[in-house]
CSV table of C-alpha atoms in Angstrom, one decimal:
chain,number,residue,atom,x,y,z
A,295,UNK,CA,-33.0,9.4,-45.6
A,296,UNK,CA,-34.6,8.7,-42.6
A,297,UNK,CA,-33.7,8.0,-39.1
A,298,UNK,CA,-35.3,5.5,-36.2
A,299,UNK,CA,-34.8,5.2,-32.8
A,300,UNK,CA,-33.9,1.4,-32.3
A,301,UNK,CA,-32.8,-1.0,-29.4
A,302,UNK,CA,-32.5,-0.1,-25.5
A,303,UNK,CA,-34.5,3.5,-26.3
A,304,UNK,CA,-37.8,1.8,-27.8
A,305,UNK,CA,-37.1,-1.2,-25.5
A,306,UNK,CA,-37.2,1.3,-21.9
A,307,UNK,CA,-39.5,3.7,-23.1
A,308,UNK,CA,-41.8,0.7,-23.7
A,309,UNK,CA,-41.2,-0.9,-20.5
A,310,UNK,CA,-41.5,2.4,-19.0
A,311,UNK,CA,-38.1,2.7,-16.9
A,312,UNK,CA,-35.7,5.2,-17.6
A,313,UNK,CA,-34.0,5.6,-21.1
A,314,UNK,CA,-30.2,6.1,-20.8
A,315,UNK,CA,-28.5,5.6,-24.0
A,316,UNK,CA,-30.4,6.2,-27.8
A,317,UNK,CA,-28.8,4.3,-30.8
A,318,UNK,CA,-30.4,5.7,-33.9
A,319,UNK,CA,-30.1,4.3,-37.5
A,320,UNK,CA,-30.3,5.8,-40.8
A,321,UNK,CA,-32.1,4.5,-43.4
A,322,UNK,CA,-31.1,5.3,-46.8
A,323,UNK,CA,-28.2,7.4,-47.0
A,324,UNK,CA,-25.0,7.1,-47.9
A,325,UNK,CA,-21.5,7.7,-46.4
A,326,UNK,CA,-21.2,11.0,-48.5
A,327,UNK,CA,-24.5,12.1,-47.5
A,328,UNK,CA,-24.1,11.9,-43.7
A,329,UNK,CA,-20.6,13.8,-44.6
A,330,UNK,CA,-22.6,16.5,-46.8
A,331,UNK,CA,-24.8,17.1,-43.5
A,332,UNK,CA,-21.9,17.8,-41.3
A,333,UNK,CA,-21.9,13.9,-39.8
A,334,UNK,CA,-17.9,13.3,-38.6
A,335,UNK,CA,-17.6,9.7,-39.1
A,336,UNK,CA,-16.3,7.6,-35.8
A,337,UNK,CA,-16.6,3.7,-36.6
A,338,UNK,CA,-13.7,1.7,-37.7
A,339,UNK,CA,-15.5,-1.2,-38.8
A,340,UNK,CA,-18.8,0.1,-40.0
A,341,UNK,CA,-20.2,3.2,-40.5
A,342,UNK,CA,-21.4,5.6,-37.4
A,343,UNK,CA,-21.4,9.2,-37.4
A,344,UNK,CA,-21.8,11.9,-34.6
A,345,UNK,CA,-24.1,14.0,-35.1
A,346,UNK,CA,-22.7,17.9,-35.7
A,347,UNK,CA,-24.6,19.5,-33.0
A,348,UNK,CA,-25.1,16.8,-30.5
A,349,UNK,CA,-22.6,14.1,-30.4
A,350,UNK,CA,-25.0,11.6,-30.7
A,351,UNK,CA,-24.7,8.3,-32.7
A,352,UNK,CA,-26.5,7.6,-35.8
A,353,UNK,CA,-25.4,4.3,-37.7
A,354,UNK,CA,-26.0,3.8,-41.1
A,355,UNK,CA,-28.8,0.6,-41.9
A,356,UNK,CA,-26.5,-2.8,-42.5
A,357,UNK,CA,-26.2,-6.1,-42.6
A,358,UNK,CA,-23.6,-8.5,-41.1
A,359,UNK,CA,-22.1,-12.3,-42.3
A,360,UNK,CA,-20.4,-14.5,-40.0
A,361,UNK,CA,-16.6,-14.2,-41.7
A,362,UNK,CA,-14.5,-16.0,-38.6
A,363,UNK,CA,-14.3,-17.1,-34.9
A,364,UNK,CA,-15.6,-14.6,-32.0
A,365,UNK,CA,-17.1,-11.2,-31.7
A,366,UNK,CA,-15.4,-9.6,-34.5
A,367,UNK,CA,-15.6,-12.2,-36.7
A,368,UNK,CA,-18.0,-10.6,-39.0
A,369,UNK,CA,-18.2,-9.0,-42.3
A,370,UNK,CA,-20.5,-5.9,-42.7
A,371,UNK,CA,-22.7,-4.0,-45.2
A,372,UNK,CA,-24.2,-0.6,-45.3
A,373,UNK,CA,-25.9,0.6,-48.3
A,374,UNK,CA,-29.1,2.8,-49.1
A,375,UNK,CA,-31.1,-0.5,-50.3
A,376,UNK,CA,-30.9,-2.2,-46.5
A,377,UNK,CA,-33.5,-1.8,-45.1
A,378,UNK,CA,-35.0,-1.3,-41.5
A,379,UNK,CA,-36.1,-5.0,-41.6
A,380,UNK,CA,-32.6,-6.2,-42.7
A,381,UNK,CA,-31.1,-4.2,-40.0
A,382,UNK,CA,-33.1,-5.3,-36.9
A,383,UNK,CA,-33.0,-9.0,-37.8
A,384,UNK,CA,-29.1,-8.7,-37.0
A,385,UNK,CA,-30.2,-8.0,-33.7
A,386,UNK,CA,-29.6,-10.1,-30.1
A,387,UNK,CA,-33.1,-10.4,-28.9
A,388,UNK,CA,-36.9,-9.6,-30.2
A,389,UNK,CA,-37.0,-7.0,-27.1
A,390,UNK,CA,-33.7,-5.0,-29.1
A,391,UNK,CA,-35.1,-5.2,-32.4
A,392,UNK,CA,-37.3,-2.5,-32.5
A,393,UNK,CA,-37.5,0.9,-33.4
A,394,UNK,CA,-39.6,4.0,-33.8
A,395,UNK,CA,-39.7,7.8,-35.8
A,396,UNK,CA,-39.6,10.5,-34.1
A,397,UNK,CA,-43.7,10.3,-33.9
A,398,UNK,CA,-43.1,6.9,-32.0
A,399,UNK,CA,-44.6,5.0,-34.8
A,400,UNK,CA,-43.2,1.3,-33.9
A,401,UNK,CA,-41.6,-0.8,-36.4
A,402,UNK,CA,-41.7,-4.0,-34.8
A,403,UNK,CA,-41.2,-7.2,-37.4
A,404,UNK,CA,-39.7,-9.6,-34.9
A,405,UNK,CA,-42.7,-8.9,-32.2
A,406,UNK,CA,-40.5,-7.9,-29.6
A,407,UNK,CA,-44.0,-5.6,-28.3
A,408,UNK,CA,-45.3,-9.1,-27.6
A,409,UNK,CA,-42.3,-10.6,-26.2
A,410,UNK,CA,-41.7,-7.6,-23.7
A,411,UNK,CA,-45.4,-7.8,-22.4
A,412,UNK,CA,-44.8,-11.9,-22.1
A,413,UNK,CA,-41.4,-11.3,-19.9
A,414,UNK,CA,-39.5,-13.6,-22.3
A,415,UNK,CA,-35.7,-12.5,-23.7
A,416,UNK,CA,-36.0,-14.5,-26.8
A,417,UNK,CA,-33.5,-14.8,-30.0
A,418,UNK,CA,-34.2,-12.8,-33.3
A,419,UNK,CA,-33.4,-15.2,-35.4
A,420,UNK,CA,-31.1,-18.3,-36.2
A,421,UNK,CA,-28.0,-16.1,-36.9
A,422,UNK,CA,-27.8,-15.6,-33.1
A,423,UNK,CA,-25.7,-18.4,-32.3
A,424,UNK,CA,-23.2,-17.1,-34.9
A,425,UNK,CA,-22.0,-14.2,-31.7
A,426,UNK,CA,-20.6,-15.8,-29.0
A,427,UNK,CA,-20.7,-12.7,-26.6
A,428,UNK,CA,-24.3,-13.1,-27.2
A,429,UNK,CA,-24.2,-15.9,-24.4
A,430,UNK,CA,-22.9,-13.0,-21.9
A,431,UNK,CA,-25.6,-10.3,-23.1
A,432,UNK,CA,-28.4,-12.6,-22.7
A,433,UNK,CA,-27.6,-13.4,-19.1
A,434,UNK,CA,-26.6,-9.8,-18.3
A,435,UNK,CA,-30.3,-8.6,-19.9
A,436,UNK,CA,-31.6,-11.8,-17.6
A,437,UNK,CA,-29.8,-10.2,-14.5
A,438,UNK,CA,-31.2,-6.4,-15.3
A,439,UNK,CA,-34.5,-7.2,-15.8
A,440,UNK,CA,-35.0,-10.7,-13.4
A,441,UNK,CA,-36.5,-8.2,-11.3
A,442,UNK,CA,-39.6,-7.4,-14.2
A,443,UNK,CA,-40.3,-10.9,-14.3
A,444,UNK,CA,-38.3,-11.6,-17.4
A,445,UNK,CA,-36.8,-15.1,-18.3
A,446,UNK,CA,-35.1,-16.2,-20.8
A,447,UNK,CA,-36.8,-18.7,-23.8
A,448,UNK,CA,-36.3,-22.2,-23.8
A,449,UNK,CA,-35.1,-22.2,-27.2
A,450,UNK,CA,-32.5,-19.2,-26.9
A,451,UNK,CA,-31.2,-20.7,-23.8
A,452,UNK,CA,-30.7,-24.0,-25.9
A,453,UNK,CA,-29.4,-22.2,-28.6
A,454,UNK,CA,-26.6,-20.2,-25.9
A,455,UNK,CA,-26.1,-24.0,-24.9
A,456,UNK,CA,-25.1,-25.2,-28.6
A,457,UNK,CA,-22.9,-22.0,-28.3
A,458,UNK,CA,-21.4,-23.0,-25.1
A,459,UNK,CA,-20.1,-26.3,-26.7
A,460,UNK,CA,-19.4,-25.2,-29.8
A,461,UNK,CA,-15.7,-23.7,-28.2
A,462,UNK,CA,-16.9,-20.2,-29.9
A,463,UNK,CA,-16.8,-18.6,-26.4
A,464,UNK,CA,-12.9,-19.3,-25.9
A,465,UNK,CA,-12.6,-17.0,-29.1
A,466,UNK,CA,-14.0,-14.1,-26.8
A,467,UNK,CA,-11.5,-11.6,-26.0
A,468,UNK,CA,-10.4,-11.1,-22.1
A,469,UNK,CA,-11.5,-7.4,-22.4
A,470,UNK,CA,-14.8,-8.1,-24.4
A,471,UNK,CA,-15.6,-10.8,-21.6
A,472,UNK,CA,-14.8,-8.4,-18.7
A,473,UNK,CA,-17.2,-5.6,-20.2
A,474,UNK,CA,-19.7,-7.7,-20.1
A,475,UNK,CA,-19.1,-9.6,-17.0
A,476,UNK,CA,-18.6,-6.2,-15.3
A,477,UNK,CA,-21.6,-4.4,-16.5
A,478,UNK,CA,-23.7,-7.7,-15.5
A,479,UNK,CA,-22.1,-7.7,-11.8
A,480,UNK,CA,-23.3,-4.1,-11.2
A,481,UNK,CA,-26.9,-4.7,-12.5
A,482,UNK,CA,-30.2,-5.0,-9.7
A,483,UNK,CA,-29.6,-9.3,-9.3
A,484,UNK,CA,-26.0,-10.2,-10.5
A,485,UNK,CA,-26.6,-13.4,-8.9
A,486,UNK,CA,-29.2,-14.3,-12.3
A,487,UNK,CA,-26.5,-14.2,-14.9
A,488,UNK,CA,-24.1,-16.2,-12.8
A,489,UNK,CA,-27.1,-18.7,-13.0
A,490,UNK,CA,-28.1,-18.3,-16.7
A,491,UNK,CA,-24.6,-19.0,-17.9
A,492,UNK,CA,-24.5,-21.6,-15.7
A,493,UNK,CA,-27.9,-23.4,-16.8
A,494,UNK,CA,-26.6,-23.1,-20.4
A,495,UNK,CA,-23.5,-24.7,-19.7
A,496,UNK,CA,-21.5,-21.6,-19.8
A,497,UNK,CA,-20.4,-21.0,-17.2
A,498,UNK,CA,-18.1,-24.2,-16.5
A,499,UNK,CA,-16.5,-22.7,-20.1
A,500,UNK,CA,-16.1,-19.6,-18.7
A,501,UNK,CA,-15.4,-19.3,-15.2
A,502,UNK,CA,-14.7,-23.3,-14.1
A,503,UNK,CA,-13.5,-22.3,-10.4
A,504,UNK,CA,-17.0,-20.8,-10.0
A,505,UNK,CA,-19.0,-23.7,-11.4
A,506,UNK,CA,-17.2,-26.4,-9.4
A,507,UNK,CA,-18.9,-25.1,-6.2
A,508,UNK,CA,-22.2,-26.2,-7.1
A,509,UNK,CA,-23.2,-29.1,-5.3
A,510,UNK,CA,-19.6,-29.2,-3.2
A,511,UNK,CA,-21.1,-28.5,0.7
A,512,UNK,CA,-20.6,-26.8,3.3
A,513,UNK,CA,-21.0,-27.3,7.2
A,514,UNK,CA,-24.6,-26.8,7.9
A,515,UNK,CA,-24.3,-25.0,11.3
A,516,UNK,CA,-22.6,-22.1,9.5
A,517,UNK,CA,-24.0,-22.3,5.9
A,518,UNK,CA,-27.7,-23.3,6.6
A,519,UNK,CA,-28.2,-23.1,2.6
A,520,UNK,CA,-25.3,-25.9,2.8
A,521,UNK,CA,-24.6,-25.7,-1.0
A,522,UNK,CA,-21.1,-23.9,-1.9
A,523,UNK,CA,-22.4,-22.4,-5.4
A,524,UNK,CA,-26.4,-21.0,-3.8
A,525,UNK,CA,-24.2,-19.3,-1.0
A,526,UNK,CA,-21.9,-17.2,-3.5
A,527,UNK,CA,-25.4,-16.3,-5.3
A,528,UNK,CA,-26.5,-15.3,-1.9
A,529,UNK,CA,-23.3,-13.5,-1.2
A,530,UNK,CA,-23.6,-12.2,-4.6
A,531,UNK,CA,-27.5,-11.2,-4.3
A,532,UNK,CA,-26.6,-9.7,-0.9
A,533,UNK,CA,-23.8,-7.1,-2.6
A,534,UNK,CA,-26.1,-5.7,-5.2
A,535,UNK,CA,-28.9,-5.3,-2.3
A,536,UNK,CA,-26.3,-2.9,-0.7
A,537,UNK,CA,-25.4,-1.0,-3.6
A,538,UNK,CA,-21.9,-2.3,-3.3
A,539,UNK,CA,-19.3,-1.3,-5.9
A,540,UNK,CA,-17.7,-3.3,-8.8
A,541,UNK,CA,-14.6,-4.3,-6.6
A,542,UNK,CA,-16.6,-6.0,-4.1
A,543,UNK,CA,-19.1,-7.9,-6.5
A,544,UNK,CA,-16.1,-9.0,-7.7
A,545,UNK,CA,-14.3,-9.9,-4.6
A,546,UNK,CA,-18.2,-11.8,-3.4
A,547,UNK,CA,-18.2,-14.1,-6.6
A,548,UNK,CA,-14.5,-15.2,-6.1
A,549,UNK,CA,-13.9,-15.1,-2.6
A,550,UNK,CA,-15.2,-19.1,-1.6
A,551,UNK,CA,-13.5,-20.9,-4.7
A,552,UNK,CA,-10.7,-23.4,-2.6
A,553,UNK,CA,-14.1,-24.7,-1.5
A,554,UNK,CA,-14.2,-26.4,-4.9
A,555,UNK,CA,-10.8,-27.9,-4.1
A,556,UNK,CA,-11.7,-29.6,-1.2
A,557,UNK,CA,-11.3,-33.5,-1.6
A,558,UNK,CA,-15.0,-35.2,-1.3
A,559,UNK,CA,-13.6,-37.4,1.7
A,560,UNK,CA,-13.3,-33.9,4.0
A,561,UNK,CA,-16.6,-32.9,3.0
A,562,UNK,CA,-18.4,-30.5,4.4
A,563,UNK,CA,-15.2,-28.7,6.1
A,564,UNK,CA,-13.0,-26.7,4.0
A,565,UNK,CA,-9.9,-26.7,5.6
A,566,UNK,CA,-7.5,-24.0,4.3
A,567,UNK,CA,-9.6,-23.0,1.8
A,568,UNK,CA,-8.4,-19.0,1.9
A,569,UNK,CA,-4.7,-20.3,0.7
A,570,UNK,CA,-5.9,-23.2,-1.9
A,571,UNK,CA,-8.1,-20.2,-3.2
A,572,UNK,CA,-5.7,-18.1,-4.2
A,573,UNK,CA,-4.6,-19.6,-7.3
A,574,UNK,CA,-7.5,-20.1,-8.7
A,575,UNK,CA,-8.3,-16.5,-7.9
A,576,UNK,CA,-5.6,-15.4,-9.3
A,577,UNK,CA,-6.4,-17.2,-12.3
A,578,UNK,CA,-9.6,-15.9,-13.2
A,579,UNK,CA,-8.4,-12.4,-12.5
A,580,UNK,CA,-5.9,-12.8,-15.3
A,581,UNK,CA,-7.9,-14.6,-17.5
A,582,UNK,CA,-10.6,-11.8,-17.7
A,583,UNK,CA,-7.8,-8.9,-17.2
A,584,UNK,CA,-9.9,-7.7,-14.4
A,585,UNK,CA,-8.8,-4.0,-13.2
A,586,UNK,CA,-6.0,-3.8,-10.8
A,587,UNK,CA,-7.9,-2.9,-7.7
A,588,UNK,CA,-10.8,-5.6,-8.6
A,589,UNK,CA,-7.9,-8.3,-8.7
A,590,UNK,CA,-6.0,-7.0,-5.6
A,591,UNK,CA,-9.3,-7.0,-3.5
A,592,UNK,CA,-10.5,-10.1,-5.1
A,593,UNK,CA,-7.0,-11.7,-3.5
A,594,UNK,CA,-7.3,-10.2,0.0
A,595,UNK,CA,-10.9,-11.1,1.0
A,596,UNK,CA,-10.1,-14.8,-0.8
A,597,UNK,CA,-7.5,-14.6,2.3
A,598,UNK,CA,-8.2,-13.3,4.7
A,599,UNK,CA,-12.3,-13.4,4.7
A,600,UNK,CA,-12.6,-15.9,7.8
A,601,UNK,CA,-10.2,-13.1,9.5
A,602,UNK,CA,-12.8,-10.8,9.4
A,603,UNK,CA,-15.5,-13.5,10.5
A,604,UNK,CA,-13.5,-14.1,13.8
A,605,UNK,CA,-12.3,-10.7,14.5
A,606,UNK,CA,-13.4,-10.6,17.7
A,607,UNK,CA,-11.5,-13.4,18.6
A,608,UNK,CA,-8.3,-12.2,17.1
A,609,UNK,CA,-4.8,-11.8,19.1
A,610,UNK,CA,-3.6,-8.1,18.7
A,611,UNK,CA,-0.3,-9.3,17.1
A,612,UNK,CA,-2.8,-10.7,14.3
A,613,UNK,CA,-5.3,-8.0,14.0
A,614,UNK,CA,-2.2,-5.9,13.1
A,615,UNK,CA,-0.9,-8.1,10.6
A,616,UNK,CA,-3.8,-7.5,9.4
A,617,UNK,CA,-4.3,-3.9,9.2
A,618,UNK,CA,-0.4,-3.8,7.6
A,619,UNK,CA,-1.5,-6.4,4.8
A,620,UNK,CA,-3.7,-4.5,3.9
A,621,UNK,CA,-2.0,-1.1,4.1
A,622,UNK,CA,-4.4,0.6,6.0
A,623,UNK,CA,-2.6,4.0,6.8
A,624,UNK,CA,-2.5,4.9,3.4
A,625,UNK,CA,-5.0,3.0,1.5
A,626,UNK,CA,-8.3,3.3,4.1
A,627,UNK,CA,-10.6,2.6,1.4
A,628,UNK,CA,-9.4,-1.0,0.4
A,629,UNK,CA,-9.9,-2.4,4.0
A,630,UNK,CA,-13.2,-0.7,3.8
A,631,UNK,CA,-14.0,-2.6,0.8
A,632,UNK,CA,-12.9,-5.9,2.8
A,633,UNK,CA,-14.9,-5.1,5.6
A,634,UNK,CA,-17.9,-5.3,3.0
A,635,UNK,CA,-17.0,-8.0,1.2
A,636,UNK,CA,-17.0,-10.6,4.3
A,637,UNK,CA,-20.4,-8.5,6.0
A,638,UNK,CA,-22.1,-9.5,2.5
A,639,UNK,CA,-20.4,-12.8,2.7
A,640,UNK,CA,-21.7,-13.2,6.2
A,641,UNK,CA,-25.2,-12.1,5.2
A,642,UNK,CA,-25.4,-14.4,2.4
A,643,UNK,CA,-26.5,-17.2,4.1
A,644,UNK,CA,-30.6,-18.5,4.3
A,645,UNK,CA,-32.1,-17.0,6.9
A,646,UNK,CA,-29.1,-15.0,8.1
A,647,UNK,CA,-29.8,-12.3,5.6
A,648,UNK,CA,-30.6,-9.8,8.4
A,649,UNK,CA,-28.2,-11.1,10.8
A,650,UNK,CA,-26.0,-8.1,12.6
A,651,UNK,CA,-22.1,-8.1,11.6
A,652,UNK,CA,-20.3,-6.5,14.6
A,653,UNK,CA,-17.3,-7.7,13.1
A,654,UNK,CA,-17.2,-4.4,11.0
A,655,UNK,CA,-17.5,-1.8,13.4
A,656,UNK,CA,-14.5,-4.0,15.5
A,657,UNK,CA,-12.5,-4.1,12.2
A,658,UNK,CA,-12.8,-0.3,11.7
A,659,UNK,CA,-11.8,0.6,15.3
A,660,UNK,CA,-9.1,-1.4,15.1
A,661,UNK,CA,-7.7,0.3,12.2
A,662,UNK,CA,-8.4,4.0,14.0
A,663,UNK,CA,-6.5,3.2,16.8
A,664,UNK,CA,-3.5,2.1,14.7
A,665,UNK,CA,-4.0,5.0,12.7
A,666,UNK,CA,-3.8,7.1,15.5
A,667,UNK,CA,-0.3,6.0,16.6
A,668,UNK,CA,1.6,9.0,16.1
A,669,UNK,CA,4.7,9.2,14.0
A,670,UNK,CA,6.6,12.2,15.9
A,671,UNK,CA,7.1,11.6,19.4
A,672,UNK,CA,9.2,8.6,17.7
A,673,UNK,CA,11.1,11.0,15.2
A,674,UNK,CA,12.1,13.0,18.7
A,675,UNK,CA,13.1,10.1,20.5
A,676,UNK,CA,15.5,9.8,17.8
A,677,UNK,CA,14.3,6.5,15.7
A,678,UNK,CA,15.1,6.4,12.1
A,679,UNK,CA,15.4,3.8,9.0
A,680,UNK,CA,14.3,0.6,10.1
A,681,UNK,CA,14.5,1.0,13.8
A,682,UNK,CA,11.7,3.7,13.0
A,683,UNK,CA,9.6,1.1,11.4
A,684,UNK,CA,10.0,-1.4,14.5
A,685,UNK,CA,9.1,1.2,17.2
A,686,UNK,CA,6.0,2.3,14.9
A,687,UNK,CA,4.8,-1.5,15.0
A,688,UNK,CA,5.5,-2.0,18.9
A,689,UNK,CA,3.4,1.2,19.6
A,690,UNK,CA,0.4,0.0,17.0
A,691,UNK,CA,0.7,-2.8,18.8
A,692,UNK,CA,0.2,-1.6,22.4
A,693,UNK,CA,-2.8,0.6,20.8
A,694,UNK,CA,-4.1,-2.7,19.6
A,695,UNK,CA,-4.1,-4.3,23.5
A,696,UNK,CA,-5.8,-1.6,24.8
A,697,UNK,CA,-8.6,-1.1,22.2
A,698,UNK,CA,-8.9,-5.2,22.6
A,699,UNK,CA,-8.9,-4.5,26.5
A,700,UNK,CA,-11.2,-1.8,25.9
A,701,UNK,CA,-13.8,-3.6,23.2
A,702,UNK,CA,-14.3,-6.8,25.9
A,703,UNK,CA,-14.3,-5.0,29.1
């Protein structure tokens, strides 16, 4: 028996960036012998054991044959006589496909060394284009490490084009996707696997709504980068740059897509593009099964991002409207997220990038002082039911008036 290192631990140490997560595999043993050492076996589909003492995984050497559609649709086999060769060559990219012993001696048959020192995320073999979620890794690897230098190969990204047409990726699960598409949102420049599944024809499979905004433009007095699609990898860019969380990555990519509604005759306005928008945000939520608060936020900055743009100019009847669409008294947090959203929306525009956004610190006052109306004088005066309700909104709304009054005096 012996065991290897393999993957994303070789590939960090390597690179010399943090490790995070260790795959080991065992060469061979069999099932009974990793049972006979106290291994408790976890994998449905193949064999992986935790290890007794630390919980770690250790997979047993296999191989894999392409048995169906999709990610799953694969047959595997573990034995003692696959070898560490055999095992690595089932691998995504030359970079993943090495491994080391606990000496770090490097076992590197696919020259994934080389190919790390080059910058280049290239495919292990032919049997590549046999995964479809391979498509997704590659551009979310792309996305990670843009920032290194690293592109991807001219022949993988041909070979992730073949894929793209083949129909393989509508076989992908919505949860798979989503795992993928999520992790890739929250890495350093989300904004390079939008554009690697895009330049390998992905992307229009994937997420249509998204790809239809390239080329549609936009006024050039607002949008100086004029180009619908570069401004959402600007906006996109601009979230990760401010450490932003998942829901508002989410909410940046989505947020523009009526734009790609607009008839070519009303080019380069976009008028109504917050309510066309909707349904095609709504659809991509769905289709990916994105998380309940992604999808919800995704909605209200699609909305009511121009809101936020011209809060300043805003009546008080509409800045409450506002505040109660979105909840504020009990759910804070999601308006704070809006607020986000349309700064890095505002901020994603060429040359604008360091642009102020007062429009946040209005927003945020705004919902303190309707906050701050209080509930109990009301409850003395003797309101209840709906009339309660009514008297709450006409006192918001005076609060509103007077921080307006306040803000522009």
């Amino acid at each position: 028996m012996q065991i290897f290192k393999v993957g994303g631990a070789v590939r960090d140490r390597l690179l010399g960036i943090p490790v995070t997560d260790v795959d080991r595999v065992v060469v061979g043993a069999t099932t009974e012998e990793m049972l006979a050492h106290g291994f408790r076996p976890v994998g449905a589909d193949f064999p992986v054991f935790l290890h007794p003492k630390t919980g770690e995984e250790y997979a047993l050497a296999r191989t894999e044959r392409k048995s169906g559609r999709g990610y799953g649709g694969f047959t595997f086999h573990a034995s003692p006589e696959v070898t560490l060769e055999e095992d690595l060559i089932r691998r995504d990219l030359t970079i993943n496909a090495m491994a080391e012993d606990d000496q770090q001696n490097l076992t590197d048959p696919y020259h994934g060394q080389r190919d790390l020192e080059a910058r280049v995320l290239r495919h292990v073999s032919p049997a590549f284009a046999e995964d479809p979620l391979r498509v997704l890794r590659v551009a979310r690897f792309a996305a990670r490490y843009a920032g290194l230098g690293f592109t991807v190969a001219p022949e993988t990204l041909e070979l992730m084009r073949q894929l793209s047409e083949s129909g393989e990726l509508q076989a992908l699960t919505a949860e798979r996707s989503w795992k993928e598409i999520s992790r890739a949102l929250m890495e350093d420049q989300p904004q390079v696997f939008i554009q690697v599944l895009r330049d390998c024809g992905a992307l229009k499979v994937l997420m249509p709504e998204v790809d239809a905004l390239f080329g549609v433009p936009q006024p050039e007095a607002h949008h100086p980068e004029i180009d619908t699609g570069l401004h959402t990898l600007s906006v996109l860019e601009q979230s990760a740059l401010h450490k932003q969380p998942l829901t508002v990555r989410w909410a940046c990519l989505l947020h523009d897509l009526g734009k790609g509604l607009t008839p070519e005759e009303e080019w380069p306005r976009h008028i109504a593009h917050e309510h066309t928008g909707l349904k095609l945000i709504k659809a991509v939520n769905e289709r990916f099964k994105a998380p309940k608060d992604s999808q919800e936020l995704a909605l209200l900055v699609g909305k009511y991002h121009t809101h936020s743009h011209r809060a300043l100019e805003l009546k008080a009847s509409t800045l409450l409207e506002l505040l109660q669409n979105f909840d504020v008294y009990r759910r804070p947090q999601r308006f704070e997220e809006f607020i986000a959203a349309c700064e890095m929306d505002a901020r994603g525009r060429k040359g604008l990038e360091q642009r102020s956004y007062p429009q946040a610190e209005y927003l945020r006052g705004a919902a303190k002082a309707a906050r701050e109306v209080a509930v109990q004088p009301l409850l003395e005066k003797g309101f209840k039911g709906p009339e309660l309700g009514e008297a709450l909104k006409r006192e918001r709304l005076k609060a509103l008036k007077a921080y307006k009054d306040q803000a522009s005096a």
